[in-house]
Every structure is written in C-alpha cells, then in structure tokens.
Coordinates of C-alpha atoms and ligand atoms in Angstrom, one line a residue:
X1 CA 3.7 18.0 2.8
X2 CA 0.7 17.6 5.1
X3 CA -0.3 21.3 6.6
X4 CA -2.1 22.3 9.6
X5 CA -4.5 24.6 7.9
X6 CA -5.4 21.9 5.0
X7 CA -5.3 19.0 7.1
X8 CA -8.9 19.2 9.0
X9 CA -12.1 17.0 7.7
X10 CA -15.0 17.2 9.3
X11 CA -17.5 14.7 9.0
X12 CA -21.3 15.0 10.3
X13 CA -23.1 11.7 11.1
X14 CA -25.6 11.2 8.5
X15 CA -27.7 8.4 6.6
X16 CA -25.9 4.9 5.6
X17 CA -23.4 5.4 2.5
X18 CA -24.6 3.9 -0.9
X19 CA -24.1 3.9 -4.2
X20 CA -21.1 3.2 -6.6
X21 CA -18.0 4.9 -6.8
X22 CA -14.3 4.4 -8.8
X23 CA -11.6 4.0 -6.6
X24 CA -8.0 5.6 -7.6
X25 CA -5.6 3.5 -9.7
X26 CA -3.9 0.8 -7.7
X27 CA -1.1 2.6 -5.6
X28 CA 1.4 -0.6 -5.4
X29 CA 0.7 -1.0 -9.7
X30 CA 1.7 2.4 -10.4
X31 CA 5.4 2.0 -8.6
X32 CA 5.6 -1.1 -10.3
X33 CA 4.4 0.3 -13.5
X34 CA 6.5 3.3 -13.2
X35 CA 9.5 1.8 -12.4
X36 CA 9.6 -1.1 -15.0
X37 CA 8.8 1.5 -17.5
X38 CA 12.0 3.7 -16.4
X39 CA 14.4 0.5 -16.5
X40 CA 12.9 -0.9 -20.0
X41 CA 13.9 -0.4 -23.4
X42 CA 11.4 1.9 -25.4
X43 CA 7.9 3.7 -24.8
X44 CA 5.9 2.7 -21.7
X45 CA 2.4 3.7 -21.3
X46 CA 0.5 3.8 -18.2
X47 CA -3.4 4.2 -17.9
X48 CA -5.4 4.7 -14.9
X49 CA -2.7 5.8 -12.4
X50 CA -2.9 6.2 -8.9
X51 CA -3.0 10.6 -9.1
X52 CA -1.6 10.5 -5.1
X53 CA 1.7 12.2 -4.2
X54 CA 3.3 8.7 -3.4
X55 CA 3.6 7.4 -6.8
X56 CA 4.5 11.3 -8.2
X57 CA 7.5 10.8 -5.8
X58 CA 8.0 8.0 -7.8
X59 CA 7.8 8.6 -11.5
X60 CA 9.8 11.8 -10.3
X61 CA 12.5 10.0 -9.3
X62 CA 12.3 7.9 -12.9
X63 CA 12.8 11.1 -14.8
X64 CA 15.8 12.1 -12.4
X65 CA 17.4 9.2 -13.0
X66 CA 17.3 9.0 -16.4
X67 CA 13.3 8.3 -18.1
X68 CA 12.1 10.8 -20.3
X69 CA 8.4 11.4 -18.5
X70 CA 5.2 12.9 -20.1
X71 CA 2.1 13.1 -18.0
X72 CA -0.8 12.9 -20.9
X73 CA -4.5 12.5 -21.3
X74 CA -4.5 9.3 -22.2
X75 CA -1.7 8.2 -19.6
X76 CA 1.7 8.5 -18.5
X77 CA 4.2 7.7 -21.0
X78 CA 8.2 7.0 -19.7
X79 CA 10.9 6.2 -22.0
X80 CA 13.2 4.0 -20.5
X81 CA 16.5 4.1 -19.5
X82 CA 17.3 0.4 -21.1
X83 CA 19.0 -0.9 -18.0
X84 CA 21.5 2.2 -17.9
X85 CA 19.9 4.9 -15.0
X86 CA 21.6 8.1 -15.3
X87 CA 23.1 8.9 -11.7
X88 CA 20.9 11.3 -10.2
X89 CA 22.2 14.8 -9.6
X90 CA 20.5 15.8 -6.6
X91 CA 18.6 14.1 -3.7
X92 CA 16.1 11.6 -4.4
X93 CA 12.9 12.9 -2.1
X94 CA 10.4 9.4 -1.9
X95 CA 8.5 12.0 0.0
X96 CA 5.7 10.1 2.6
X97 CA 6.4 6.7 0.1
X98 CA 8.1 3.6 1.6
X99 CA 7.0 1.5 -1.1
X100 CA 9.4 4.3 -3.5
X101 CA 12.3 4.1 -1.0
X102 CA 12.2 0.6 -0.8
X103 CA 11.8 -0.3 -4.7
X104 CA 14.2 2.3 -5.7
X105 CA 17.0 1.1 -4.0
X106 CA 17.1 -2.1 -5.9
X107 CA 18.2 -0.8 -9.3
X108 CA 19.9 1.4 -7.7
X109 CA 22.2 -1.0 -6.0
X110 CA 23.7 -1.8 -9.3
X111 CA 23.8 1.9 -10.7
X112 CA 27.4 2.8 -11.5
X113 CA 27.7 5.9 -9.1
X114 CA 26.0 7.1 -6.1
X115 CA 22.2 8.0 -4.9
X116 CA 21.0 9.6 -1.8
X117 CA 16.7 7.9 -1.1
X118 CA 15.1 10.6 1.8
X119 CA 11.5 11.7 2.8
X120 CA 9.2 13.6 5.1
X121 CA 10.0 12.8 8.9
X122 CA 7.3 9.7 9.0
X123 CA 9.5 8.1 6.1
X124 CA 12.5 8.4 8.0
X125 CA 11.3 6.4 11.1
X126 CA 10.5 3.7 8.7
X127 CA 13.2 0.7 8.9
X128 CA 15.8 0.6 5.7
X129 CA 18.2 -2.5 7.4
X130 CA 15.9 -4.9 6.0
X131 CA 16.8 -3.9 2.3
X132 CA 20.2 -2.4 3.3
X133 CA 21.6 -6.2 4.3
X134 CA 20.5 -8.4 1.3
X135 CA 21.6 -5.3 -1.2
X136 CA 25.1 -5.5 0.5
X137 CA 25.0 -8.8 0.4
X138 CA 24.6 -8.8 -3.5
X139 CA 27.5 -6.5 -3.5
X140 CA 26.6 -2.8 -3.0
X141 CA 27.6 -0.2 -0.6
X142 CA 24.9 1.1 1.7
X143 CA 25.3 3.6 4.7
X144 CA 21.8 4.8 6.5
X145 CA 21.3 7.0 9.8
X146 CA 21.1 5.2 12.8
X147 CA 23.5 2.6 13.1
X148 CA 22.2 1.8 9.3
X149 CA 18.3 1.4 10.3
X150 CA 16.9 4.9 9.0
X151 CA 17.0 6.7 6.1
X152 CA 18.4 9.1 4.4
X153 CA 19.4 5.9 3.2
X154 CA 22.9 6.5 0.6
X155 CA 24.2 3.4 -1.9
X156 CA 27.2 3.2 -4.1
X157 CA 26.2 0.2 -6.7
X158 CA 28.4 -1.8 -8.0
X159 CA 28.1 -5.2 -10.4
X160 CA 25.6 -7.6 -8.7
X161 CA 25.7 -11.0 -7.8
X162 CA 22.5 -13.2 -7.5
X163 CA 20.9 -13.8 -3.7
X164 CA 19.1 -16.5 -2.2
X165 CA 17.1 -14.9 0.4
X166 CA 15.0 -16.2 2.7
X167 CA 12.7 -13.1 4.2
X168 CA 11.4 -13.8 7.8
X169 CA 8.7 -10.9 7.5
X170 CA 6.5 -11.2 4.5
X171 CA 7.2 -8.0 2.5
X172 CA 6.5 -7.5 -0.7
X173 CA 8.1 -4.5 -0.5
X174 CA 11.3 -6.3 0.2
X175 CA 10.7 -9.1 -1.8
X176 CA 10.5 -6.6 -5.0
X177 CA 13.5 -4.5 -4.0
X178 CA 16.0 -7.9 -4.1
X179 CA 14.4 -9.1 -7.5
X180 CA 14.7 -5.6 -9.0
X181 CA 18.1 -5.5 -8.1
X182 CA 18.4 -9.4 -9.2
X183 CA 17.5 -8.2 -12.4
X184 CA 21.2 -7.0 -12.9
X185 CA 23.0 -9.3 -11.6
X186 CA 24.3 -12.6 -13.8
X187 CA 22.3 -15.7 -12.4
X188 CA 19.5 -17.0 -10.6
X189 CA 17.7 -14.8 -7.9
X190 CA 15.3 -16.5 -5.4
X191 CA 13.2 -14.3 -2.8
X192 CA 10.9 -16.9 -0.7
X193 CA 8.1 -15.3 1.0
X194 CA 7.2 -16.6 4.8
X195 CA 3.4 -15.6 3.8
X196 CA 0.8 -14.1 1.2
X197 CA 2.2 -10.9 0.8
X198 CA 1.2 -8.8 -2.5
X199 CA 2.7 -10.4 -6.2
X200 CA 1.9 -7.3 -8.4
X201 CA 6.0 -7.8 -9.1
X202 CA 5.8 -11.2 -10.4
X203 CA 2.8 -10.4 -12.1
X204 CA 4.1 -7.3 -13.9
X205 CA 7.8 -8.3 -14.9
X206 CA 6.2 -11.5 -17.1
X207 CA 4.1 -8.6 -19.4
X208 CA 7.7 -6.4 -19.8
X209 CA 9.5 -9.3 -20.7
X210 CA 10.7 -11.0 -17.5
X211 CA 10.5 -14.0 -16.9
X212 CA 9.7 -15.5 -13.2
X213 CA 9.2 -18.9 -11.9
X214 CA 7.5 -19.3 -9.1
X215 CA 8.0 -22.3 -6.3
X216 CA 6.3 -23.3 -2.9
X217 CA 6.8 -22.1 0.3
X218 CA 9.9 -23.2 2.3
X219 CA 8.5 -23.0 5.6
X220 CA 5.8 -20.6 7.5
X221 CA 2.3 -20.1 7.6
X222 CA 0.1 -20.9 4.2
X223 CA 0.5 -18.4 1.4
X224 CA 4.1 -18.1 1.0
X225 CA 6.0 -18.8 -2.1
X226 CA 9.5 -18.5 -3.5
X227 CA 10.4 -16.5 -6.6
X228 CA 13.1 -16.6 -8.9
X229 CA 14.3 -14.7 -11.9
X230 CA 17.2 -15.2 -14.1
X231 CA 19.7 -11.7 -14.7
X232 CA 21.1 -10.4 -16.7
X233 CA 17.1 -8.9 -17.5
X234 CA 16.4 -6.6 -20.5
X235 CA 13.1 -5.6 -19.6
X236 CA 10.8 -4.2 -22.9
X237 CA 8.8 -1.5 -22.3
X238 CA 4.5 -2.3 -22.7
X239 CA 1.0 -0.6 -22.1
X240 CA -0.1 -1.6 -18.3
X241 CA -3.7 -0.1 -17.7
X242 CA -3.9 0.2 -13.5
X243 CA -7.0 -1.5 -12.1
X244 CA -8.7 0.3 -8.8
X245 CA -7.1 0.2 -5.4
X246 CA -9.0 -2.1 -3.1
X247 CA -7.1 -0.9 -0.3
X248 CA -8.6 2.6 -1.4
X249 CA -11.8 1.4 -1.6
X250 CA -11.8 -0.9 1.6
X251 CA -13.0 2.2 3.6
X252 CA -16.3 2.4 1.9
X253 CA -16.6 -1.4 2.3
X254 CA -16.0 -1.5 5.6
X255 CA -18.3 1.4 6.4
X256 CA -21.1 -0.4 4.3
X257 CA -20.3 -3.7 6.2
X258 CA -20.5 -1.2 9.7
X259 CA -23.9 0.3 8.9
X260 CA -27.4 -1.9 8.3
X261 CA -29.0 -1.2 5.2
X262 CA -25.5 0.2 3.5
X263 CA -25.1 -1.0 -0.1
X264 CA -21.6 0.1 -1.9
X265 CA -20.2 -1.0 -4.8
X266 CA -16.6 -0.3 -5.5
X267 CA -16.2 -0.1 -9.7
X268 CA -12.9 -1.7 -11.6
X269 CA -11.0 -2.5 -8.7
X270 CA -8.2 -5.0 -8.6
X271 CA -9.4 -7.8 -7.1
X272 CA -5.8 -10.1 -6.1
X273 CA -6.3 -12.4 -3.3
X274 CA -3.3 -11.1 -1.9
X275 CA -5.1 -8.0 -1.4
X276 CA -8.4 -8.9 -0.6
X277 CA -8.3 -10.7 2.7
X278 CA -11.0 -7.8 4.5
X279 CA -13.2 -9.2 1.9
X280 CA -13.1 -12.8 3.4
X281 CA -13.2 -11.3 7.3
X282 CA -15.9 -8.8 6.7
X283 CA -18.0 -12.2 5.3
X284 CA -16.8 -13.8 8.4
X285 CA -18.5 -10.9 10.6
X286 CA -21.7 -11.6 8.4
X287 CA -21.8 -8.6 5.7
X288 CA -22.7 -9.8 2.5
X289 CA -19.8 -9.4 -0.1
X290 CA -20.5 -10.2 -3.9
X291 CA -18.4 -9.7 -6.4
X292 CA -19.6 -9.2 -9.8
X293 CA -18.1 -8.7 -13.4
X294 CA -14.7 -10.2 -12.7
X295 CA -12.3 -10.7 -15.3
X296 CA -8.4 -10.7 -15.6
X297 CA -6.7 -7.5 -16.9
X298 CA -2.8 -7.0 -17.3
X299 CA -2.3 -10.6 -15.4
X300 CA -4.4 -9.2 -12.5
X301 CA -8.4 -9.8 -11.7
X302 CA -10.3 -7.2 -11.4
X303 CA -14.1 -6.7 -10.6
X304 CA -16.7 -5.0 -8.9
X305 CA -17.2 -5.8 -5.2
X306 CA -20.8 -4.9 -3.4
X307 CA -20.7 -4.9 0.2
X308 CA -24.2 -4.9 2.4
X309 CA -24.6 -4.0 6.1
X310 CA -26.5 -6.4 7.8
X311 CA -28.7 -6.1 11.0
X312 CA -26.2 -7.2 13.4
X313 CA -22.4 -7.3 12.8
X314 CA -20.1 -10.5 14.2
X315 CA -17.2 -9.9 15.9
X316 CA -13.9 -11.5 14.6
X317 CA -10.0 -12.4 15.2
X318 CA -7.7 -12.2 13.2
X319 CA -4.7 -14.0 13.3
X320 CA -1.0 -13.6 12.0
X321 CA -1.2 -15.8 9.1
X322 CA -3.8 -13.5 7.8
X323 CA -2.3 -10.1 8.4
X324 CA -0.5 -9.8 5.1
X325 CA -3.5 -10.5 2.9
X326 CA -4.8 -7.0 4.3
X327 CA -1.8 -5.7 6.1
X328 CA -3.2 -2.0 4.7
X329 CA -6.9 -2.4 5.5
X330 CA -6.3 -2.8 9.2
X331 CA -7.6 0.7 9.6
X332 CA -10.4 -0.3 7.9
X333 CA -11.0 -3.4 9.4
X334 CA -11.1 -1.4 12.3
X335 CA -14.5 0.7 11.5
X336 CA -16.3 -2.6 10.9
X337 CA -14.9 -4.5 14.2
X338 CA -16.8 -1.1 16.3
X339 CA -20.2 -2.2 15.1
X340 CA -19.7 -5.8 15.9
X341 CA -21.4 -7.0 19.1
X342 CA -18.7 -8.2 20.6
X343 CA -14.9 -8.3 21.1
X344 CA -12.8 -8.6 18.0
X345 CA -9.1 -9.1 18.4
X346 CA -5.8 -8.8 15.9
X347 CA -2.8 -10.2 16.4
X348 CA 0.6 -10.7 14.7
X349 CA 0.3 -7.6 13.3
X350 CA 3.3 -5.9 14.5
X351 CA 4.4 -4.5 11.3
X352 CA 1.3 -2.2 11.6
X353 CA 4.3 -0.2 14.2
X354 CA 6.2 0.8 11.3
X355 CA 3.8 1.7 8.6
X356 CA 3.2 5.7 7.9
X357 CA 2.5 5.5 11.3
X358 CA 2.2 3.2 14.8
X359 CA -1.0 2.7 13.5
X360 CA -1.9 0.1 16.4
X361 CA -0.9 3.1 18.5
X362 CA -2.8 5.7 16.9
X363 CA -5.6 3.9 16.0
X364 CA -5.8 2.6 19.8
X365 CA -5.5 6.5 21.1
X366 CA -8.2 7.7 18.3
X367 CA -10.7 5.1 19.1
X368 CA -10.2 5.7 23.1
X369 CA -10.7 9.5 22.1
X370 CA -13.9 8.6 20.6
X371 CA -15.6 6.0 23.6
X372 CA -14.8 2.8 22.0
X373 CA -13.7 0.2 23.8
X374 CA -9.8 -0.6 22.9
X375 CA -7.1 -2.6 23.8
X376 CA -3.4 -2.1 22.5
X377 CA -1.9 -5.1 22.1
X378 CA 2.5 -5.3 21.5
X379 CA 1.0 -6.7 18.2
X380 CA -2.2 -6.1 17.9
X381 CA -5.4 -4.7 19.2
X382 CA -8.7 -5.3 20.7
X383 CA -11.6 -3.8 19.8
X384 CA -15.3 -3.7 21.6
X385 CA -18.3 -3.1 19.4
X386 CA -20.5 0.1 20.8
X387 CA -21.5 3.3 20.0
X388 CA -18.9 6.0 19.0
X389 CA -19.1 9.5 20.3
X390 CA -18.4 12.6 18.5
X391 CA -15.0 15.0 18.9
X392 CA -11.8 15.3 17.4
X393 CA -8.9 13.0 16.6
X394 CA -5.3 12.6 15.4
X395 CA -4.7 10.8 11.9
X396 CA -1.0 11.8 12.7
X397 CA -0.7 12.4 9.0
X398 CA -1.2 9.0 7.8
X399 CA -3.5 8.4 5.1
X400 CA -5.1 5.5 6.5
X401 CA -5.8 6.3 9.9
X402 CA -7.1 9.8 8.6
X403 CA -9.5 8.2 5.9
X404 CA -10.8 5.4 8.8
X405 CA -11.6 7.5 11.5
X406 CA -13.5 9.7 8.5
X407 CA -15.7 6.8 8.2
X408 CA -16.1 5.8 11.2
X409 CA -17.5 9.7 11.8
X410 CA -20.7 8.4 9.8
X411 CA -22.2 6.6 12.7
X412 CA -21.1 8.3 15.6
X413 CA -23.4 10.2 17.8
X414 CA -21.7 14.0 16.6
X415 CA -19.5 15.5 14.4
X416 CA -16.4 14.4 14.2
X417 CA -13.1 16.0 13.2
X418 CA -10.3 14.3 12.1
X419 CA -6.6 16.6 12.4
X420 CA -3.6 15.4 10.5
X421 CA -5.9 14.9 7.2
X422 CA -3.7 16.1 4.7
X423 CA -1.3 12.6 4.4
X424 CA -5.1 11.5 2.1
X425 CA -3.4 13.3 -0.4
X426 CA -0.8 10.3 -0.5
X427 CA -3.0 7.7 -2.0
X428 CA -6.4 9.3 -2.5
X429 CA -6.6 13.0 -3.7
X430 CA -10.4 12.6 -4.1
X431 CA -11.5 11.1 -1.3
X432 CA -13.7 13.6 0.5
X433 CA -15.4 13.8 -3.1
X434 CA -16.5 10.5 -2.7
X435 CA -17.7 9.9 0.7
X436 CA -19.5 13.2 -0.1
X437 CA -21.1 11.6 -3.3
X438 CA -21.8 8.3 -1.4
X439 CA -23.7 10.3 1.3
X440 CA -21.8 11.3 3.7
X441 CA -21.6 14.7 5.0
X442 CA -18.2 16.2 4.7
X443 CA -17.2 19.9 5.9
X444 CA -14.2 21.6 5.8
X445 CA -10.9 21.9 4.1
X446 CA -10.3 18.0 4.2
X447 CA -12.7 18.6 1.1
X448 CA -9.9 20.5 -0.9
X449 CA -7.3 17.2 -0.1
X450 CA -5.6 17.1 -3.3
X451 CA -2.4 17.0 -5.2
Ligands
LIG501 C1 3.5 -2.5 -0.5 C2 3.7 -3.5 0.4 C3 3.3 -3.4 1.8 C4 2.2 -2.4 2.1 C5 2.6 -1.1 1.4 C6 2.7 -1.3 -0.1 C7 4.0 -2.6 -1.9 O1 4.4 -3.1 2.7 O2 2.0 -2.2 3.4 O3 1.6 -0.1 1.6 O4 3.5 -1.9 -2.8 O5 4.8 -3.5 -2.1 P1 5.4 -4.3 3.2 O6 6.0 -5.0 2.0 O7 6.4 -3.6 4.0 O8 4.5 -5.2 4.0

C-alpha cells in the first residue's frame, strides 16, 4: 500500500526528454494472461509481464484459487486449474486493481463454493453493480456493500446459463468479466460493446483455444462490436509473450509532444487501436507521431512509436466517442493539452470519476495548484495552454495522476513535488528510472517506487 514517507517525487525542470526507453509489459495482457493460464489445462508461460503490484494481486489470486505459480527467469509459468478453481480459503485482496476484481468475478461466478473479491480503500469506491447484475443474471449469487454497488464484493457460483448483454458503458472490463463467466456456461454468450473499448480478451482466448466470433455494433457511436463465445470452454494452456504498455508509455509521449525539440521513442510496445487513440489526438494537436518496426505478435501489433515536439502545440477536443480508445491516457493527454495555445476541451468522459481516482477532480485541483488554467466539467474538463508554476500536488495515490503531474514538472518554472506517488508502483515500478534516463531530473524517494 502507498506510504507517506515513500510516496514523494520530486521533479526539477530541466532540458526536453529524449531518447528511447522499454515500457513495462502490457498491464491489461498480464490479467488476461494470468488468468487464462489459471483456468486452462496444462503449463502456461508468460514472458514480459507487467512487474506492478496490480497484476501480482492477480496471479496471487490464481495460485489461491487453485494454479500452481512459479515466477522464473524466463517468465511466469501457472499450471492450470482445467476449468475446476479450488475455492479459496481466505479473502481474495485485488489490492489497488479493478481490472482483477472485475475479471475474477467471472469464473468465479460459476465456482462451486464461495469467494470474498476486496482491496485498498480506492478499490472499494469503485462500482461492482455493473458486473454484480449480468453475473446474477447468468445465475450466481452476489451480495456487495452498499445497497450492492461497492465491494467487498462476495459470490456463491452456481451452474451458468449463457447472457445476451447489451452494455450501455463501453467496458472492457465488463465485457471480459461476462465472457469469462460465459465460458462455463452451456450455449452462446454475446457481450455487444456501445464503443471501441480494449479487445485483448477476444484476442487472447483464440491463442488458448477459444473460439470467438465477432459481429457489428448494435447501436452507438463507431467502434463498438458484439462478441460471442460458445461454453462449455476448455481452454489449453500456451506461451503469451506481453508486448509494452502504451498506456505506460503515453507519459513520455505526451511530454515529447509538450516540449519543442523532444524526440522519444517508446521500444516494443503494443500498438492496438483500441489503445492508441492519444496517438491520433496528439497528431491532431501537430506533434509528429511515427511509428516504426510494426509487426503482429500473440494476435496483437506491436511497434515502436516516436513522438516529436513541435514549435507550437494545437489545442484539441475530444469527444465521447473517442474516450474509450484512451480512456487511461487522459492524464496524459492532459500534459500535452497545457502547452497548446489555446483551449482544449474533453467531454463524455465521466467514467474518468470512478477510475483509481476522480481523476477529472484531481486532475482539475492539481493543475489549478500549479497556475493552469482549468475547467471541471460534470464530464469532462477544460484545459488552457500556459506556463506551469512550480509547488506541490496531490496524485491522491493513483498511478496516473502521480506519473502526469511528474511530467508535466519538466516544463514548469520550479520544482515540483508530486505527494501520493507511491500508487506508480501499481503499473510502473520503474518509472522514476526512466524519466531519469530520458533526462529528466528526478529527486527523492519517488526514485525507490518499486514492488
Ligand atoms: C481495463 C479496462 C478499462 C481501463 C482499465 C483496464 C482492462 O476499464 O480503464 O485501466 O484491462 O480491461 P473499463 O473497462 O472500466 O473502461
């Protein structure tokens, strides 16, 4: 858990990041990965994993229920439960991960017995009805605090049937909880999206043996999709090697797109349009994006991606249908839309109030804290290019907002310090490391953020 003596970086203002770096593995992968492998049948290897505490939540709640789990050189091997978890015999701690929570309790909502899903106090302001109501309506009992909204979140599986579900926010998170669970459960499943929200779940249950077929959209903005998979599923288990998380690496794109004359290159890094939507917006605003060596790896592409500062930054809106396309680099958006000359504005992007954070709330209050012109919006924000002063500001433990405000610190007229640090430790143990080896000039014990 994030502590106050380990959770302060500060950041000097210095000269323009560049070089290359190697993000972590790919956060959303590494559930997937980890999870498929605990349901198949045999020996699952997984290379490149993302090292943060989220996914260790994860692959530590495989072993309770039931994986054997062996974290190796070369990767982390889980033998699989073949379709048969093990009730757990304690509490199941997702820890800061809503993304575990949220996965989890699809299996688990046709295990024969009882689980109990819980985390830190940011996890348990994070909504659970929206998995709670299409797991009961496959069958399973679930009680949650709150009138059923919050967790500690407690389900009793029982035999599944197959849902048709319609989802009216696009979450991936969501989506992959109902076709997990449809996995058990004798028929068709069908998840349809409203918009482009992240496949790595359709992509990944082909390569353990799953089959999915994938439709159009039934209504909504473009991007959405339907999904559909046939249970009973015997997943196989398979080697997945994780590609780089963009959404890792979006913070030293966006602080090259901030800063003329800033060249970085982010190595290996998965490269899904459903992911990459900054990509598209910091062209829009006029920074040069090129993507080089891109191939496909484990059903996902992958690449390098350059960005360049230019002279003078655009402003640019963003609009709901293109939220979930970057739903996690909003923070990061956020650094580039303070160079722009201009007003930028988001909006649809009210999910951002129930991520590890408010992050329109805290991202509003740390950019006020700091000179910028801001506007909170009920969902979204507006943001007025200028200069950024020095000081200190709240990351209210969430990795995000602590690693955006860090690079936004490179270009503002002082140091800055950024409290609530520790939640890096989530996604991207090594962070400090590499804005230090990009340039920038990192003090403190935000520098020791790690596992
Ligand atoms: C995730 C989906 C997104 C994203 C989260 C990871 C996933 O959440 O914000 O960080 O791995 O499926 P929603 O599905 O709630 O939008």
């Amino acid at each position: 858990m994030p502590s106050a003596g380990g959770s302060l970086l500060t950041i000097r203002p210095g000269r323009p990041l560049a070089g290359s770096f190697t993000p972590p593995g790919d956060k959303s992968i590494t559930h997937r990965a980890y999870l498929m492998g605990w349901l198949a049948r045999g020996e699952t290897v997984v290379e490149g994993v993302n090292p943060g505490a989220d996914c260790r939540a994860t692959l530590a709640a495989a072993a309770a229920l039931g994986a054997q789990v062996a974290v190796a050189p070369g990767g982390v091997r889980i033998v699989g439960c073949e379709g048969h978890p093990r009730e757990a015999e304690g509490v199941l701690d997702c820890g800061n991960s809503g993304t575990t929570l949220r996965l989890l309790a699809g299996p688990l909502a046709a295990l024969a017995g009882v689980s109990v899903l819980t985390g830190d106090a940011s996890l348990r302001r994070r909504p659970v009805a929206r998995i709670v109501e299409p797991l009961r309506r496959m069958g399973a009992q679930l009680w949650a605090r709150d009138g059923d909204r919050l967790p500690p979140l407690v389900i009793r599986g029982a035999a599944l049937s197959p849902l048709d579900l319609t989802l009216t926010v696009a979450s991936a998170q969501v989506a992959s909880c109902v076709l997990l669970a449809g996995m058990f459960a004798t028929g068709v499943t069908t998840v349809a999206l409203p918009g482009p929200a992240r496949d790595h779940t359709e992509r990944m249950l082909p390569a353990f043996g799953v089959p999915v077929r994938l439709g159009p959209a039934r209504a909504g903005p473009p991007g959405g999709r339907t999904v559909s998979l046939t249970g009973p599923a015997h997943p196989v288990a398979t080697r997945v090697r994780v590609p780089g998380d963009f959404s890792a690496a979006a913070f030293f794109l966006a602080a090259a797109a901030a800063t003329p004359g800033s060249v970085v290159t982010a190595r290996d890094v998965d490269l899904n349009p459903t992911r990459t939507g900054l990509l598209g917006v910091l062209e829009r605003m006029g920074a040069q994006v090129e993507r080089t060596h891109v191939r496909e790896e484990g059903g996902e592409p992958v690449g390098d991606v350059t960005v360049t500062g230019p002279d003078r930054l655009k402003p640019c809106d963003i609009e709901a249908a293109q939220v979930p396309a970057l739903v996690d680099e909003v923070p990061a958006w956020v650094v580039a839309a303070t160079a722009a000359r201009g007003r930028s504005r988001l909006c649809g992007a009210q999910e951002l109030r129930v991520k590890e954070s408010d992050r329109l709330a805290v991202l509003a209050a740390g950019l006020a804290g700091l000179g910028v012109a801001v506007e909170e919006l009920p969902d979204g924000l507006v943001v007025t290019g200028g200069r950024v002063g020095g000081g200190r500001v709240a990351a209210a433990d969430d990795h995000r907002i602590a690693m955006a405000f860090a690079v936004l610190a490179g270009r503002a007229d002082g140091p800055v310090t950024v409290s609530g640090a520790a939640g890096i430790r989530t996604s991207y143990p090594g962070f400090a490391a590499t804005l230090a080896a990009l340039g920038g000039e990192v003090e403190g014990a935000g520098v020791e953020v790690g596992p």
